[in-house]
Short mmCIF file of C-alpha atoms in Angstrom, two decimals:
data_model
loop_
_atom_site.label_atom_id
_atom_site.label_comp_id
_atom_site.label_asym_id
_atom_site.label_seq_id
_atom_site.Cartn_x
_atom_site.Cartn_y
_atom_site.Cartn_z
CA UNK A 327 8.38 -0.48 19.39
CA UNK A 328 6.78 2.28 17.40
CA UNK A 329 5.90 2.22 13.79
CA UNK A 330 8.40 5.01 12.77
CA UNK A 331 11.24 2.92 14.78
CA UNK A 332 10.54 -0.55 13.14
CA UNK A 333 10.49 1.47 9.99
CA UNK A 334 13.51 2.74 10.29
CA UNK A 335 14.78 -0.65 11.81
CA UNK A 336 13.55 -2.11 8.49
CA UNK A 337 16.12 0.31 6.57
CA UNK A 338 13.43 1.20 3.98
CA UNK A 339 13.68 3.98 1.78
CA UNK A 340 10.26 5.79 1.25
CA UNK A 341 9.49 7.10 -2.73
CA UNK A 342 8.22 10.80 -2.98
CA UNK A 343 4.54 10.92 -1.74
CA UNK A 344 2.50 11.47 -5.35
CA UNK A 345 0.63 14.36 -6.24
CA UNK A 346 -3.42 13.41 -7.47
CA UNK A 347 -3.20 12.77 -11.66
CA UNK A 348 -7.67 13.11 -11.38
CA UNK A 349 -9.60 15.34 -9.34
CA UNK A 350 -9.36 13.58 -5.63
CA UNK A 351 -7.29 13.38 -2.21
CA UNK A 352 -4.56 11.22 -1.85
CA UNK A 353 -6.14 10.86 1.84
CA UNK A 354 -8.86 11.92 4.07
CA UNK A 355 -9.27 11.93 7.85
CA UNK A 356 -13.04 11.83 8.62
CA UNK A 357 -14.37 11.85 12.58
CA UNK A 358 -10.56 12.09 13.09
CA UNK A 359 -10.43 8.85 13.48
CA UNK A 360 -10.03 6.97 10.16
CA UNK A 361 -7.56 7.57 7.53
CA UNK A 362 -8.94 6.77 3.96
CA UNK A 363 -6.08 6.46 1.28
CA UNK A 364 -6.60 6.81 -2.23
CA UNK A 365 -5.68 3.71 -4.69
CA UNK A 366 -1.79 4.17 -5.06
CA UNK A 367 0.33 3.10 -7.54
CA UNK A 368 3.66 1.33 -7.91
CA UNK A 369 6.33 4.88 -7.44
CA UNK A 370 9.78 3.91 -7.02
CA UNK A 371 12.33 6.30 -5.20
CA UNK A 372 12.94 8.29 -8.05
CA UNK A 373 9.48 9.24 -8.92
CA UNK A 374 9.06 6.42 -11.97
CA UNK A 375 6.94 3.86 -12.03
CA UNK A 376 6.93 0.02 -12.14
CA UNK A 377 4.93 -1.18 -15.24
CA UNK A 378 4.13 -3.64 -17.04
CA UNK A 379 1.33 -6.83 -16.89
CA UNK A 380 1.73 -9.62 -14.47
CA UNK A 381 1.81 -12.76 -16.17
CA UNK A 382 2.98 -11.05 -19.31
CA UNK A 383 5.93 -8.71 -18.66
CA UNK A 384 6.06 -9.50 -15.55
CA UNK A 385 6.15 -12.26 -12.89
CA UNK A 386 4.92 -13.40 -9.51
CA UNK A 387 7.84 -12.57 -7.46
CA UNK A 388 8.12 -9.04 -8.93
CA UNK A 389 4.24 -8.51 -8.58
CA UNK A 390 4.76 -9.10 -4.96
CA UNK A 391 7.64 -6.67 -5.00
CA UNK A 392 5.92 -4.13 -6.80
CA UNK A 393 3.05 -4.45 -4.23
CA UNK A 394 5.35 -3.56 -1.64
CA UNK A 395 6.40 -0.87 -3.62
CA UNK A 396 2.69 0.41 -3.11
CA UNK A 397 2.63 -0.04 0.24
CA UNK A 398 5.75 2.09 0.70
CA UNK A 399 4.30 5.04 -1.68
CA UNK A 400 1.31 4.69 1.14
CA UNK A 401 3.28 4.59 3.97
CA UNK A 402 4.67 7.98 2.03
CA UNK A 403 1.34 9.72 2.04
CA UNK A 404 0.73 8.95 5.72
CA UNK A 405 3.79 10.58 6.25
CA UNK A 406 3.74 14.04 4.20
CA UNK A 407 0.40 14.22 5.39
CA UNK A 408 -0.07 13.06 8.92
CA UNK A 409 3.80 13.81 10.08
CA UNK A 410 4.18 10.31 11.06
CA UNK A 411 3.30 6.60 10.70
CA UNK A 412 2.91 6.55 14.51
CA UNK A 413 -0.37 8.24 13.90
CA UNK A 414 -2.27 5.02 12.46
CA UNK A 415 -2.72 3.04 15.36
CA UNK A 416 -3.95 -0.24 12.70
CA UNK A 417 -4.67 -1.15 9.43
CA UNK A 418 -8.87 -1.65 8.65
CA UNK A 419 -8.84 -2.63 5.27
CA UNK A 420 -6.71 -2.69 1.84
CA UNK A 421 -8.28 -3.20 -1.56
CA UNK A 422 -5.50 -4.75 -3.97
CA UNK A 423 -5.72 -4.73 -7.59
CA UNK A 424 -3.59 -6.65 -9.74
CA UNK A 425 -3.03 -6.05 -13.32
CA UNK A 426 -2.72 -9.26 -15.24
CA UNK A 427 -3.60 -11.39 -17.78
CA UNK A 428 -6.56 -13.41 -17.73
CA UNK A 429 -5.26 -16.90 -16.63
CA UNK A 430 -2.95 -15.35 -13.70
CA UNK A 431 -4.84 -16.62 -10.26
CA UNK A 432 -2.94 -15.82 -7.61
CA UNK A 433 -3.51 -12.33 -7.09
CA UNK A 434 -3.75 -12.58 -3.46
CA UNK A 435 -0.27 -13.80 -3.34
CA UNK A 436 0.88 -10.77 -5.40
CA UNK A 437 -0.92 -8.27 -2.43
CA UNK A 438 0.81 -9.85 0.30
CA UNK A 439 3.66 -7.55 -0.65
CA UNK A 440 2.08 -4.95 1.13
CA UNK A 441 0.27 -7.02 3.85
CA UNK A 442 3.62 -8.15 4.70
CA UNK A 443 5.23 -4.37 4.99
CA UNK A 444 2.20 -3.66 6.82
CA UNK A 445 2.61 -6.46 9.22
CA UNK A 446 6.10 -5.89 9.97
CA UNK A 447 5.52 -1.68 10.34
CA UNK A 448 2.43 -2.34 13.06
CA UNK A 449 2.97 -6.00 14.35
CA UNK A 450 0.37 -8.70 13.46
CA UNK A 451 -2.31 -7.36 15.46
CA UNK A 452 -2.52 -4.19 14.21
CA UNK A 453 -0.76 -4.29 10.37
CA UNK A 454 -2.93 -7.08 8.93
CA UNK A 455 -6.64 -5.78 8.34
CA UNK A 456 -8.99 -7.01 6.09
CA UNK A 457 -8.43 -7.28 2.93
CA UNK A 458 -9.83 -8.29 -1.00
CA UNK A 459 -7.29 -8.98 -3.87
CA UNK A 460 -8.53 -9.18 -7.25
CA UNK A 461 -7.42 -9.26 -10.90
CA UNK A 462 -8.21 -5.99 -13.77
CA UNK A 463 -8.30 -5.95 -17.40
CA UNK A 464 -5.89 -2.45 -16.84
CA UNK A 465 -4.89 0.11 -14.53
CA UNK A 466 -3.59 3.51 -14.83
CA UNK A 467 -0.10 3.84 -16.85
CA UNK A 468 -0.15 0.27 -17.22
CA UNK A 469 1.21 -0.36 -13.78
CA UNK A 470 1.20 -3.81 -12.27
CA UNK A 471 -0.69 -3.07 -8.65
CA UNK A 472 -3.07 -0.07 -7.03
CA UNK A 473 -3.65 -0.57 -3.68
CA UNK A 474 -6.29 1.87 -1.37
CA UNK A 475 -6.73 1.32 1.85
CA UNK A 476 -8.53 2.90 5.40
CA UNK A 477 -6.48 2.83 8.98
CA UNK A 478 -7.88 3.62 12.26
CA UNK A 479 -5.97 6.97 13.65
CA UNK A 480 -5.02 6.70 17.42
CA UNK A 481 -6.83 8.94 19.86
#
């Protein structure tokens, strides 16, 4: 099964791909081969964002949530820019960063949000890449999770 037909056998409802708020690409193809995506941020179908701290405002299970929000604002780009999410034949890499207080520790848990919609959009073997998770001080609007991340294109 493709990647656009186990989307749309997931029933998931992409947010509007975001415009750049700094002077960069949401994406880049380079040797038209890999697809380098910008760190995204947690846009919900109606354009607003999730915020707040996790371990402050807000908890584990909706860090994890609002990482898979992230991965569906990605899987957003990849579409208004590539036409379709059968283009990325596997995920490489994804960088998670989780914004939370200072005792939270289980910031990998938190990025398996978007592992996990990655996973079930390409299949095991070609939705889980590599992959680092790791706590900030802040991020951008004060939302919980930015995410970047590099596919390999198919030929």
């Amino acid at each position: 099964m493709s990647a656009e037909q186990q989307f749309s056998k997931l029933d998931l409802v992409l947010p509007p791909a975001p415009a750049p708020k700094g002077v960069y690409k949401p994406c880049l193809i380079v040797d038209n081969r890999w697809l380098y995506v910008s760190g995204h941020g947690t846009v919900q179908e109606d354009g607003s964002l999730i915020i707040g701290r996790i371990g402050a405002d807000l908890d584990a299970e909706e860090g994890k949530l609002a990482a898979r929000q992230v991965g569906l604002t990605i899987l957003s780009t990849i579409k208004a820019n590539l036409g379709s999410l059968n283009r990325v034949k596997r995920v490489i890499k994804i960088l998670g960063m989780v914004n939370c207080t200072s005792d939270f520790e289980r910031h990998p848990y938190i990025i398996n949000g978007c592992s996990e919609l990655f996973a079930a959009i390409w299949g095991e073997e070609n939705g889980i890449g590599v992959r680092s998770a790791v706590g900030m001080g802040s991020l951008p609007d004060n939302i919980p999770v930015e995410i970047e991340a590099l596919f390999e294109l198919t030929d």
